Amino acid sequence: MALEIIESCVNCWACLPLCPHQAIFAAQPHFLIDSEKCTECSGDFRAAQCASICPIEGAIVDELGEALNPPGSLTGIPPDRWAAARAEIAARQVVNKWSISGH
Amino acid sequence: MDLPVIASSVAPSGGCAAGICANSISQTGGHSEDLTEALRARVEDHPCYSEDAHHYFARMHVAVAPACNIQCHYCNRKYDCANESRPGVVSELLTPEQAVRKTLAVAAAIPQMSVLGIAGPGDPLANPERTFATFRELALKAPDIKLCLSTNGLMLPAHIDELAKHNIDHVTITINCVDPDVGAQIYPWIFWQHRRVLGREAAAILIGEQQKGLEMLVARGILVKVNSVLIPGVNDRHLVEVSKIVKAKGAFLHNVMPLIAEPEHGTFYGVIGQRSPTPAELQALQDACAGDMNMMRHCRQCRADAVGLLGEDRGAEFSLDKIAAMTIDYQAAMALRADVRAQIKAELQSKRDQAAEQALKQAEQARAAVAPQLLEFPIRPVQPAGRPVLMAVAAKNGVVAVHFGHAREFLLYQASEAGARLVGHRKADAYCAGDDSCGDGETLLGRTIKVLEDCEVVLCARIGIEPWGRLEAAGIQPNGEHAMEPIAEAVMAVWQEMLAAGKLDPGRAEAKRA
Ligand code: SF4
Ligand code: SF4
């Protein structure tokens, strides 16, 4: 029984000091949970501490790969809105490149 | 959730904004002379708080506290790109030992460095071990450095005793609201007592702890500055209320900063298209909240890891590998630092005395200019001698010294009969890099003009013909005749010329304000 940190983790450090079993460690390219040590906080806290402070949706998953903080649950940004914004930014960057190489 | 702390001190709202502000002025004006004097003495060599000291003294921040315990809609911890210049976003995370070493290295090399702050990324009090380890060592090894920290306030009451133990005389709390309904639109969640709390409940807890923390700090004699982020449509009008409350509770300064939101930042506000305030909106709100505390107008929202005088980033000189190679004799450095500080203080004092004399003379001259009328017709309503004029100045070290095209920022002065008063600053991109890479010059110039649109005059050391024409067309008079003169003198000279030319008659040309 253990949680897992996956690649969307941004290494923000928030979870690390909270773990009651020091199961979390700073690693590259992202933080990791030692599955031997993690108890999912059972017996210590009502909610997994790492997942209760993690600001990134989807960065912490359970053994089934289910995100403890699913998309839209923390930022309040609906996923389709995010996707539209990203597309818009990408389009703008292409235009910028064109105008810069223009002289 | 009830918030008795706040509810009891909030005057019933209603009435116009101007009415509320008049209250806040009389409130702050109610401080005893002694307190104000003592405060001034404490902040006068603080580069962030004193208008003239920031030319001489330097501050630095170290990033030792990465974790954060709340989410703000204007922040995204994912983002740390090279172009990033928002406060709180830095690249180099230090251990407490590295931070202490870096601070000593900088303090030894730059004797003017007087303040060390722990701010973002993250919240210093969400990383209490790292933060206090740094402060403890520095208080011991470098007692001549002032320590300060910036916090969201959530954990302030919990750590107040530890804080009070160290050499900490300034705490900055970011307070964006005192009403949980407003807060719910700014903070989606907080981490509190081992769980994530969402929405209005989260905002109510945060607000309660912030206000409690503010009161506890003031009670312990620690200076408190309050920062607020102006978010149009969310907390803009509400900030006048915030200002009134935090000042009544003893905050010595309230600094309102603009929201910076771009989709690229990936923040909630950026993505949903929440707009940032215009420079004029920001200024109007700063005026509304100013009271007698207008010391913060020069805040440049410096990078959190910036080293050096405000506006000048010397961080690269003190990277980890460079400081590891340095030998630091801090005892010797401390003696040098004391000398430099004494010199600067003497220089500042003489400048302040001169300025006071100058202001007195100007006030007398201005009075002389209108006096005859007043004496002859004492019953007639007093004619204002000339309306106030907003001027932008391309300045460096207190003098009009920068070429218009090289200016990265303009100081805003309001000139009036009462003299020249610094009321703000505006960032610009230097559109002329001095070589032939001015490809974007045209659009940048347009942006600079937009940023200065509510000014009537821009003073600079020199200016090209093209921008001159563009500025004039936009109703802004360029002026390059006061190069290398002290700012206040130059600004007042221009104002006197305008007055003499009849451009400031009250009936005339309120064009810029319409
Ligand atoms: S779930 Fe609990 S025990 Fe497991 S890593 Fe997270 S904080 Fe540690
Ligand atoms: S809190 Fe989330 S994003 Fe931050 S380090 Fe931990 S897993 Fe990564």
Coordinates of N, CA and C and ligand atoms in Angstrom, one line a residue, chain A residues 5 9-15 31 54-56 60, ligand 2:
Chain A
I5 N 4.7 9.2 -6.8 CA 4.7 10.6 -7.5 C 5.2 10.3 -8.9
C9 N 5.0 16.0 -11.4 CA 5.6 16.7 -10.2 C 6.5 17.8 -10.6
V10 N 6.4 19.0 -9.9 CA 7.3 20.1 -10.2 C 8.4 20.3 -9.2
N11 N 8.6 19.4 -8.3 CA 9.7 19.5 -7.3 C 9.5 20.7 -6.4
C12 N 8.3 20.9 -5.9 CA 8.1 22.2 -5.2 C 8.4 22.0 -3.7
W13 N 8.7 20.8 -3.2 CA 9.1 20.5 -1.9 C 7.9 20.5 -0.8
A14 N 6.7 20.9 -1.2 CA 5.7 21.0 -0.2 C 5.4 19.7 0.5
C15 N 5.4 18.6 -0.2 CA 5.1 17.3 0.5 C 6.2 16.8 1.4
F31 N 10.5 14.4 -7.6 CA 10.5 13.8 -6.2 C 9.9 12.3 -6.3
C54 N -0.1 18.8 -2.1 CA 0.5 18.9 -3.5 C -0.4 19.8 -4.3
P55 N 0.3 20.8 -4.9 CA -0.5 21.8 -5.7 C -0.7 21.3 -7.2
I56 N -0.2 20.2 -7.6 CA -0.3 19.8 -9.0 C -1.2 18.7 -9.1
I60 N 0.3 12.9 -7.9 CA 0.4 11.8 -6.9 C -0.8 10.8 -7.2
Ligands
SF4_2 S1 4.0 18.4 -3.5 FE1 3.5 17.5 -5.5 S2 4.5 18.7 -7.0 FE2 5.4 19.3 -5.0 S3 7.2 18.0 -4.8 FE3 5.5 16.9 -3.8 S4 4.6 15.6 -5.4 FE4 5.9 17.1 -6.4

